[in-house]
Coordinates of C-alpha atoms and ligand atoms in Angstrom, one line a residue:
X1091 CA 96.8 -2.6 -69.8
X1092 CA 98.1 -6.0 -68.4
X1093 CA 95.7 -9.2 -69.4
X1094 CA 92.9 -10.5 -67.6
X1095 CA 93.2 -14.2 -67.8
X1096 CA 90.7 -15.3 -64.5
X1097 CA 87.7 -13.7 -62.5
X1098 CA 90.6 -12.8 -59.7
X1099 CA 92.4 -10.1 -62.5
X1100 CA 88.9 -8.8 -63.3
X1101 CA 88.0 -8.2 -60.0
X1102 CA 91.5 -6.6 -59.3
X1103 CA 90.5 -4.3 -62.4
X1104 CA 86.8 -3.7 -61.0
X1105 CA 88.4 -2.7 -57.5
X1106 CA 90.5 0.0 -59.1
X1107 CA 87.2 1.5 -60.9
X1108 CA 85.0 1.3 -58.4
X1109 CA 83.5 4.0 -55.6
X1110 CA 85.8 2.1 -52.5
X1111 CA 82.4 2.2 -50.6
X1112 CA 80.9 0.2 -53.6
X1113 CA 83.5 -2.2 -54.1
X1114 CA 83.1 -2.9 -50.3
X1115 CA 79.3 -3.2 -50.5
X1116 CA 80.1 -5.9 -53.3
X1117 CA 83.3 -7.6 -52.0
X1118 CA 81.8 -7.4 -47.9
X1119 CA 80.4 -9.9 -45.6
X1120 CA 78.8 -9.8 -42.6
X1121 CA 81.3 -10.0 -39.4
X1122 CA 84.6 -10.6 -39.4
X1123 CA 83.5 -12.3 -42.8
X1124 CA 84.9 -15.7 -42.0
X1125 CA 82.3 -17.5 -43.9
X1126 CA 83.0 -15.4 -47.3
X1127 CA 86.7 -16.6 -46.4
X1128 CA 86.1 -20.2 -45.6
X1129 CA 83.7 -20.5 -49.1
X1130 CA 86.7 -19.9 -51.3
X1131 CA 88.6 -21.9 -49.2
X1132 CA 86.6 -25.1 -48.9
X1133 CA 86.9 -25.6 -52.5
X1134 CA 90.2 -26.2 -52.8
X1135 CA 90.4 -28.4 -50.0
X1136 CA 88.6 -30.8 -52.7
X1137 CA 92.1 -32.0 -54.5
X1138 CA 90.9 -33.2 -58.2
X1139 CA 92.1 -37.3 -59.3
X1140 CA 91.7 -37.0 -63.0
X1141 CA 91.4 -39.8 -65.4
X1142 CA 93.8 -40.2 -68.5
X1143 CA 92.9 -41.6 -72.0
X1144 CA 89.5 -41.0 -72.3
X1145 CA 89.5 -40.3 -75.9
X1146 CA 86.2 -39.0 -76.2
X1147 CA 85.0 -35.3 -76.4
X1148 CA 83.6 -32.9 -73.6
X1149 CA 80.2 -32.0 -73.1
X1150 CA 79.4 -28.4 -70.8
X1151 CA 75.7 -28.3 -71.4
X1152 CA 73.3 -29.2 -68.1
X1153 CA 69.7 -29.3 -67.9
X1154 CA 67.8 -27.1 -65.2
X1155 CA 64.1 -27.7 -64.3
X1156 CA 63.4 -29.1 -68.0
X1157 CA 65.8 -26.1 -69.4
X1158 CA 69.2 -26.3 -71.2
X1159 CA 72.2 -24.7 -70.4
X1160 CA 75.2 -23.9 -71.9
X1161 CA 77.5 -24.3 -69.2
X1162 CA 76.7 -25.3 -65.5
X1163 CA 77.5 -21.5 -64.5
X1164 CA 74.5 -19.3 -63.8
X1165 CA 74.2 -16.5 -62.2
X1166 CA 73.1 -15.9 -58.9
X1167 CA 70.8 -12.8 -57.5
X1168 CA 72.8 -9.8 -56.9
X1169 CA 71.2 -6.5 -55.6
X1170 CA 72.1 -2.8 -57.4
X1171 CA 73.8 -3.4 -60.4
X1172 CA 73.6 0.0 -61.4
X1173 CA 76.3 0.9 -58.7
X1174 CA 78.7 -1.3 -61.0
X1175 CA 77.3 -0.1 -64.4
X1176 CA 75.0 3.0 -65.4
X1177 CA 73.1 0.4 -67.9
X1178 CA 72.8 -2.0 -64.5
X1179 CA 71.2 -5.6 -64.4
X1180 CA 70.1 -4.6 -68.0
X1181 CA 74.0 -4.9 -68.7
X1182 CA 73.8 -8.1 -67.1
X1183 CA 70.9 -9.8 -68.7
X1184 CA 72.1 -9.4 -72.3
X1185 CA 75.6 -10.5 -71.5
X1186 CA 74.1 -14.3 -69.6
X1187 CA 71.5 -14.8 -72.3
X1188 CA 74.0 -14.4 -75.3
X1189 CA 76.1 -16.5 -73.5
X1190 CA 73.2 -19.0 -73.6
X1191 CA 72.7 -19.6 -69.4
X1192 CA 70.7 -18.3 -66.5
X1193 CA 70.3 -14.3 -65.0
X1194 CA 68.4 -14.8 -61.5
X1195 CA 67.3 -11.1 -61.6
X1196 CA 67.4 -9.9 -57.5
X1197 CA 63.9 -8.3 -56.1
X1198 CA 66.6 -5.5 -55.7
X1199 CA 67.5 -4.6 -58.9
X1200 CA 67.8 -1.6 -60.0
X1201 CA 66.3 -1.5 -63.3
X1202 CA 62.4 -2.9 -63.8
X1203 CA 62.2 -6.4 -64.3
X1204 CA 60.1 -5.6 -68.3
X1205 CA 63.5 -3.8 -69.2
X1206 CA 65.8 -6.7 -67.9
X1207 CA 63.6 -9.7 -69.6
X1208 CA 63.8 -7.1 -73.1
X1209 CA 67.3 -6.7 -72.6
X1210 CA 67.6 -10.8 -72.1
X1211 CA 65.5 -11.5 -74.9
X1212 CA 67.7 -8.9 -76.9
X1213 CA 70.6 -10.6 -75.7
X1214 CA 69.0 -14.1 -76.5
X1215 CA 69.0 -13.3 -80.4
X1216 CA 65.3 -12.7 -79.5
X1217 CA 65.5 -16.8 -78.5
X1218 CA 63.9 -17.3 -75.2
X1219 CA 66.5 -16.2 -72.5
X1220 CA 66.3 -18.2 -69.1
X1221 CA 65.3 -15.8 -66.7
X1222 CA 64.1 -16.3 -62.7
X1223 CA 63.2 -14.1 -60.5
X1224 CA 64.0 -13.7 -56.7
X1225 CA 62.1 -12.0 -54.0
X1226 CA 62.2 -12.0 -50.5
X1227 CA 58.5 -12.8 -49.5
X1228 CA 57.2 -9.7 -48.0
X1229 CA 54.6 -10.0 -44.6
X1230 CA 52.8 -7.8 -47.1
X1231 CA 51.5 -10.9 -48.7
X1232 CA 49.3 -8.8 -51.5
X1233 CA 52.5 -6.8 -52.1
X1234 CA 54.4 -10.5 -53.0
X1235 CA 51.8 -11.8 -55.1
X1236 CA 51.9 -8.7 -57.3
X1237 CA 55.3 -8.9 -58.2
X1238 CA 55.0 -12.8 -58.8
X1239 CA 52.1 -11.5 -61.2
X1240 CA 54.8 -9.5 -62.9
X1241 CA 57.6 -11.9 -62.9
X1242 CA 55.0 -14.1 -64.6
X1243 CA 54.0 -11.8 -67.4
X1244 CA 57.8 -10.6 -67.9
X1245 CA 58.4 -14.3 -68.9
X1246 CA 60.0 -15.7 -65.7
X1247 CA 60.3 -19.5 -65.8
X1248 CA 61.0 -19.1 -61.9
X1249 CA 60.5 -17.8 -58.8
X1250 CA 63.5 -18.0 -56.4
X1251 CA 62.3 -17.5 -52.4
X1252 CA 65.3 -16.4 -50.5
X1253 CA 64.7 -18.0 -47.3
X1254 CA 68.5 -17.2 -45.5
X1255 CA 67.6 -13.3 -44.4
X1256 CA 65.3 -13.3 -41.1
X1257 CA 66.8 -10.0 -40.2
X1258 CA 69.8 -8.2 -42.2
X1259 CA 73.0 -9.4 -41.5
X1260 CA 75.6 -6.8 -40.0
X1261 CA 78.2 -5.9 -42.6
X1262 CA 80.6 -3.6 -40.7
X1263 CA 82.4 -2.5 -44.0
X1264 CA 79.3 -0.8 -45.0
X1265 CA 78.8 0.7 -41.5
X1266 CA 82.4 1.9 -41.4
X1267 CA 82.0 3.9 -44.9
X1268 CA 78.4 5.3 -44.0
X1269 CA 76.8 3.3 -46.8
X1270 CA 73.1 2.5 -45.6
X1271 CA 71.1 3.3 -49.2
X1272 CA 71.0 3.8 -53.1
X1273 CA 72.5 6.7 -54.0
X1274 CA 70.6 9.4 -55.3
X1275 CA 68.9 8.9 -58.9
X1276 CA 69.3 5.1 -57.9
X1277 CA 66.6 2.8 -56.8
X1278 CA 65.2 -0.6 -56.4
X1279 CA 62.8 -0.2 -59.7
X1280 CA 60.3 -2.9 -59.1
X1281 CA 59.5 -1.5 -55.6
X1282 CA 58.2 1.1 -56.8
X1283 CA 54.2 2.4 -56.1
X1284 CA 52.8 4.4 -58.4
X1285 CA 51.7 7.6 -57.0
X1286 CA 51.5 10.5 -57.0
X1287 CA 53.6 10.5 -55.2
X1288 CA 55.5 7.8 -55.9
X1289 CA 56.9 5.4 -53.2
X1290 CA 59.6 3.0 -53.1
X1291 CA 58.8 0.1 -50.7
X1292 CA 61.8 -1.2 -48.5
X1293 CA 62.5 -4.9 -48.6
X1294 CA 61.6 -6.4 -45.1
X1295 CA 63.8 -8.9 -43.7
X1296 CA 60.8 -11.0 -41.8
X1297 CA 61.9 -13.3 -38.8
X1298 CA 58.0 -14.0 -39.3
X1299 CA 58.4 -16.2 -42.3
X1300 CA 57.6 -19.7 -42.1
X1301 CA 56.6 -22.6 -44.0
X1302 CA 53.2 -21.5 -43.9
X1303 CA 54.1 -18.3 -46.1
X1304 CA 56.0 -20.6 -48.6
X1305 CA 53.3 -23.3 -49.1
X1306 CA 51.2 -20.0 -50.2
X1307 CA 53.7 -18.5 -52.7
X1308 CA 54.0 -22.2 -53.8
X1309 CA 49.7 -22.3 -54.3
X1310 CA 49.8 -18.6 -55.8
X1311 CA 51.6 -19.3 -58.7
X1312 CA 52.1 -21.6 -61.8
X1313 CA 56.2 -20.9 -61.7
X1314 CA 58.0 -23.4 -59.9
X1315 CA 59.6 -22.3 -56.4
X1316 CA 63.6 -22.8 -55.8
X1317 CA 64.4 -21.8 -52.2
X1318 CA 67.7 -20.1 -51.7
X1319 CA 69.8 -20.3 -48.4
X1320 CA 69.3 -23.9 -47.4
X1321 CA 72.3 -25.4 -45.7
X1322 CA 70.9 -28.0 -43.0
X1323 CA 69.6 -31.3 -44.6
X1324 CA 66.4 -31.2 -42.6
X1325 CA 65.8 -28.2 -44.5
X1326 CA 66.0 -29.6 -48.0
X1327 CA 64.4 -32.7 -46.6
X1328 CA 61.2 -30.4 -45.9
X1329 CA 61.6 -28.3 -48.8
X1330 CA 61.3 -31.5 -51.0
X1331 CA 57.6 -32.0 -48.8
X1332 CA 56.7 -28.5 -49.2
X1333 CA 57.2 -28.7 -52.9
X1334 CA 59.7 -26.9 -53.4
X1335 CA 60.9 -26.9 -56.9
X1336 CA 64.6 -27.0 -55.8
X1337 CA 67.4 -25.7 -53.9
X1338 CA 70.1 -23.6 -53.7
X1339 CA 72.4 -24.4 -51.1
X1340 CA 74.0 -20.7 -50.1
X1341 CA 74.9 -18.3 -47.2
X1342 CA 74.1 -15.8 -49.6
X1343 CA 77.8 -15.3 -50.1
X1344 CA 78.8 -14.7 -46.0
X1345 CA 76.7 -11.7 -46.0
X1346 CA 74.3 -12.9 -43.8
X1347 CA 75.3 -15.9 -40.9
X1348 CA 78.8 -15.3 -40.5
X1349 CA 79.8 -18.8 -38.9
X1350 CA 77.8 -20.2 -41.3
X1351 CA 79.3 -23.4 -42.6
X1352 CA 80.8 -22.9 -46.3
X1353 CA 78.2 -23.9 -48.7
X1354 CA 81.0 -26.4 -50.7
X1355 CA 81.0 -28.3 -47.1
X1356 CA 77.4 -28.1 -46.7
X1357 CA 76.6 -29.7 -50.1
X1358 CA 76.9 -33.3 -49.7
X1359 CA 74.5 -33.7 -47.0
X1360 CA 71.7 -31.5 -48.5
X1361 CA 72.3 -33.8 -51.8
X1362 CA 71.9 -36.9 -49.1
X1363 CA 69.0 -35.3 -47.7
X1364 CA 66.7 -34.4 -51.2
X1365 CA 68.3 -38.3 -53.0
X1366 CA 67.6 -36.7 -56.1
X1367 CA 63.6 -35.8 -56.1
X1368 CA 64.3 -32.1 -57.4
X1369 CA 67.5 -30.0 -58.5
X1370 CA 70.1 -29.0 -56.2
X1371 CA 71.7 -25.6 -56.8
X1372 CA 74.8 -23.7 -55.2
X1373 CA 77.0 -20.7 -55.0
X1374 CA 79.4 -19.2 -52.5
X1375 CA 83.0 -18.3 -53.5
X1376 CA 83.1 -20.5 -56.8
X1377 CA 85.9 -18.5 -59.0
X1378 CA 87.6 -21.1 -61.0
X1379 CA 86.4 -24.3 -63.8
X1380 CA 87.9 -26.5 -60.9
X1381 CA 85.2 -25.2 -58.1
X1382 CA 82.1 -25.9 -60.8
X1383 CA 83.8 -29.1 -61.4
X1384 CA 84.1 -30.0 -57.7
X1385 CA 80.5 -28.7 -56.8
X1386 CA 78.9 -31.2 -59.7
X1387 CA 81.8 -34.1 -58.9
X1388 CA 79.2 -33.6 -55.1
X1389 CA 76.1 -33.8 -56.5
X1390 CA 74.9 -30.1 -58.1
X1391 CA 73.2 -29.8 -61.2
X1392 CA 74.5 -26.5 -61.6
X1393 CA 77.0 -23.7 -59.6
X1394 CA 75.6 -19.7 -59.4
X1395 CA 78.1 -16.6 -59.3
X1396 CA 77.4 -13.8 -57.4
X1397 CA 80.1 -11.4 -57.1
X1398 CA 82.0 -12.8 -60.4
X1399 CA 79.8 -10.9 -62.6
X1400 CA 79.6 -7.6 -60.5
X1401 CA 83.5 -7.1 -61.2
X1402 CA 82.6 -8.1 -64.9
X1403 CA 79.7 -5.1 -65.0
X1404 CA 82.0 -2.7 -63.7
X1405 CA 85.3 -3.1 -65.2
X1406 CA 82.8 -3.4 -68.9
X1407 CA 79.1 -3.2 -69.1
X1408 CA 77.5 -6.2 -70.6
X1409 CA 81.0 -7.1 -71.9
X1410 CA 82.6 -7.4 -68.9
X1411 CA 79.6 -9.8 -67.9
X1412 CA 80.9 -12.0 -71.0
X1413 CA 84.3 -12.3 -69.8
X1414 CA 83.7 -13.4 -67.0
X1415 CA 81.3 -16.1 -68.4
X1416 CA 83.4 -16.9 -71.0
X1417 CA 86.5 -17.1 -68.2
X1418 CA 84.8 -19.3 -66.2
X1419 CA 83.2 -22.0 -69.5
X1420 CA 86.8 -21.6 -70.7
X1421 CA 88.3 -23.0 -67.2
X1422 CA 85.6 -25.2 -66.8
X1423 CA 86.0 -26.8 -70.4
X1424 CA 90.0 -27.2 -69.7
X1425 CA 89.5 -28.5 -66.3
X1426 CA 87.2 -31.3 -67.6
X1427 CA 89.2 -31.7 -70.7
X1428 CA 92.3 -32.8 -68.1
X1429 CA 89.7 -34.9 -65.9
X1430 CA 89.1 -37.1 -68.7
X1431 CA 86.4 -35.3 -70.6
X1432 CA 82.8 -36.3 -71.0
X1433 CA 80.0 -35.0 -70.2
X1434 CA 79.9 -32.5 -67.2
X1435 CA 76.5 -33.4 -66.1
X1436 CA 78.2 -37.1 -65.8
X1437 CA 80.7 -36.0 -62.9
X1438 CA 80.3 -38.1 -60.1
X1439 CA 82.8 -38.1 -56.7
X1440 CA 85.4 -40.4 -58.5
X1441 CA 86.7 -37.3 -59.9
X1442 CA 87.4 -36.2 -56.0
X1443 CA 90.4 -37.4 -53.9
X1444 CA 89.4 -39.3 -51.4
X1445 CA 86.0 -39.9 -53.3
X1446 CA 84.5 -39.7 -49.8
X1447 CA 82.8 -35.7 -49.5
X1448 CA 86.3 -33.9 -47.3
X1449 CA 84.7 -33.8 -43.6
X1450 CA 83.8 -30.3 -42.8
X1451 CA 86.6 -29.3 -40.6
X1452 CA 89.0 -29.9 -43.4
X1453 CA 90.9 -33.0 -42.3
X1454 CA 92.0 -35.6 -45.2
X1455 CA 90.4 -38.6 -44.3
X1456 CA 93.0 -41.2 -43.9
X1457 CA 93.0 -44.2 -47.0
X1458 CA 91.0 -46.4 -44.3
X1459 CA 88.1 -44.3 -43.8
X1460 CA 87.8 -43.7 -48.1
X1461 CA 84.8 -45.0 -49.5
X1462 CA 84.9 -45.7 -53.0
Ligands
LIG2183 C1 76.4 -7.4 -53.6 C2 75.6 -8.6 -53.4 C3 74.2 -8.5 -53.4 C4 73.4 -9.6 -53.2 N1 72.1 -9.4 -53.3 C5 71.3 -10.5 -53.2 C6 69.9 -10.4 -53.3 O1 69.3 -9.4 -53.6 N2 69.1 -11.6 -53.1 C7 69.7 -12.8 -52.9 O2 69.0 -13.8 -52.7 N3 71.0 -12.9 -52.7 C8 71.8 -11.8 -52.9 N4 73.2 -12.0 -52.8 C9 73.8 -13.3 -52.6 C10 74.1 -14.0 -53.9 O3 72.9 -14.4 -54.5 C11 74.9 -15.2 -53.8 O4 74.3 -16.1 -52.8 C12 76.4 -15.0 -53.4 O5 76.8 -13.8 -53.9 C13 77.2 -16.1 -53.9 O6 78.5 -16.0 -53.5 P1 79.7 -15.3 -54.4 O7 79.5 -13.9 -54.5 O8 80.9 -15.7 -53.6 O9 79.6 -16.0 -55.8 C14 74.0 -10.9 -53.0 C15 75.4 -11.0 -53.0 C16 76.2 -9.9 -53.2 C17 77.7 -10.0 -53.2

């Protein structure tokens, strides 16, 4: 078997194990999926000017609502995990707490969330794994506070609101191949009622959620509340008054708005907007050291992967999950290594060419409109 030397190679290897409707359930967008496109691609519009003769040494850890990190890579909610891996997202919480960051365990997942903190602890040397928790607040506001109640017990140091999904968006790959639900002997484990006989609940996507809804999952609980799926800096700016925890700028990978801007361009203004009073958080098409590097270089505290460590789980269990970490802290290390080194928390836009954020329709500002 030929090498696998960058999250590309694994998910090449991942591709050729998978179901082809499963791989497309992973690997689709909604649309014509120019926004899972345009995520990838805003990256590397970002060109890197590194800094030579540093001398000093390098520095990957990052600090996360009063919690260390061992690299600025976490990883992001990602829904049915066991259609990668029979073990599933308990696969996945042993392999990011042994490599010493952060699982955000989906509302979706298809093992209970007890077994997934167990398996993280496990995984943690029976340390104390970092662990949030995402959920879609339900209209069934009783329904939501019960599994807060459970995130809480399980040891969950977060709640993450996903506040991007008013109504599903329309991925046409999964409508092409049929695919509309688990398959059977699969389900989403924590929406299950106890019966007999059981039920398992459907996740609503609610066009009536509102700020009203979060300022009560905000009251109802002692976790903090990150919302996910901010990209408009009036957004952030009333997340900050709502007290909001943090944010996590994200189109939820192009599965949802397709249009949506790409969440790299949409970073420096929600950064602007919040001026530092809580953390701000983003994924969306980050596959290489030089994206994390980019994404802190514009003001994130840390980067999320979602489908990264789906190709991991499939092409190896909670060992393909550690590749894929260890690919990414690996290109991350080296890219900062040939930045100048330091601390990766220290990046600032000087690492960026021109040091001015790139303007969203991907022109290179011209050496008179740089800011320094
Ligand atoms: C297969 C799949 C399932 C997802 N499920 C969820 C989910 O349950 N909740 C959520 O907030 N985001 C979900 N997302 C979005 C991710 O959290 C994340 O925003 C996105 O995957 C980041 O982009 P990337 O895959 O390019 O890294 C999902 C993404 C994928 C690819």
């Amino acid at each position: 078997m030929r090498g696998r030397f960058s999250v590309d190679d694994v998910e090449a290897e991942a591709r050729s194990r998978l179901d082809p409707c499963h791989y497309d359930f992973f690997a689709g967008a909604a649309g014509s999926e120019w926004t899972r496109r345009a995520n990838e691609s805003a990256w590397s519009r970002r060109p890197l000017r590194p800094r030579i003769l540093g001398g000093g040494g390098r520095d990957l850890t990052v600090r996360v609502l009063g919690r260390s990190l061992s690299m600025p890579v976490l990883v992001s909610p990602t829904a049915f995990h066991r259609l990668a891996h029979p073990e599933g997202e308990v696969a996945t919480a042993r392999a990011v707490a042994a490599a010493g960051t952060l699982l955000i365990v989906s509302m979706a997942a298809t093992r209970t969330l007890e077994d997934i903190a167990a398996a993280a602890r496990e995984g943690a040397g029976d340390g104390d794994p970092a662990l949030w928790f995402q959920l879609y607040p339900q209209p069934d506001e009783d329904f939501t506070t019960a599994l807060v109640r459970r995130a809480e017990a399980a040891g969950c140091a977060a709640l993450v609101a996903t506040v991007d999904s008013p109504v599903f968006g329309f991925r046409e790959r999964d409508h092409h191949n049929g695919f509309h639900d688990l398959p059977a002997g699969l389900r989403c484990e924590n929406l299950v009622e106890p019966g007999p006989p059981e039920r398992v609940r459907s996740i609503a996507m609610d066009p009536g959620l509102d700020w009203a809804r979060i300022d009560r999952l905000i009251a109802s609980t002692r976790l903090p509340v990150v919302l996910k799926g901010v990209l408009h800096p009036e957004d952030a700016r009333l997340a900050v008054d709502h007290g909001a925890a943090g944010v996590i700028v994200s189109n939820h990978g192009g599965r949802q708005l397709d249009g949506a801007v790409a969440s790299a361009d949409a970073l420096p203004d929600v950064v602007a907007a919040v001026a530092g009073r809580i953390p701000v958080l983003i994924d969306g098409g980050v596959r290489r050291g030089a994206d994390v590097v980019r994404a802190l270089a514009l003001g994130a505290v840390a980067v999320g992967v979602g489908r990264p460590v789906l190709w991991g789980l499939a092409v190896d269990g909670a060992a393909g999950v550690r590749e894929v970490l260890e690919l990414l802290r690996d290109d991350v290390d080296r890219t900062l290594a040939l930045c100048g080194g330091g601390r990766v928390a220290d990046l600032d836009a000087g690492v960026l060419f021109p040091s001015a954020p790139a303007p969203a329709d991907g022109r290179v500002a011209p050496v008179s409109e740089k800011v320094s």
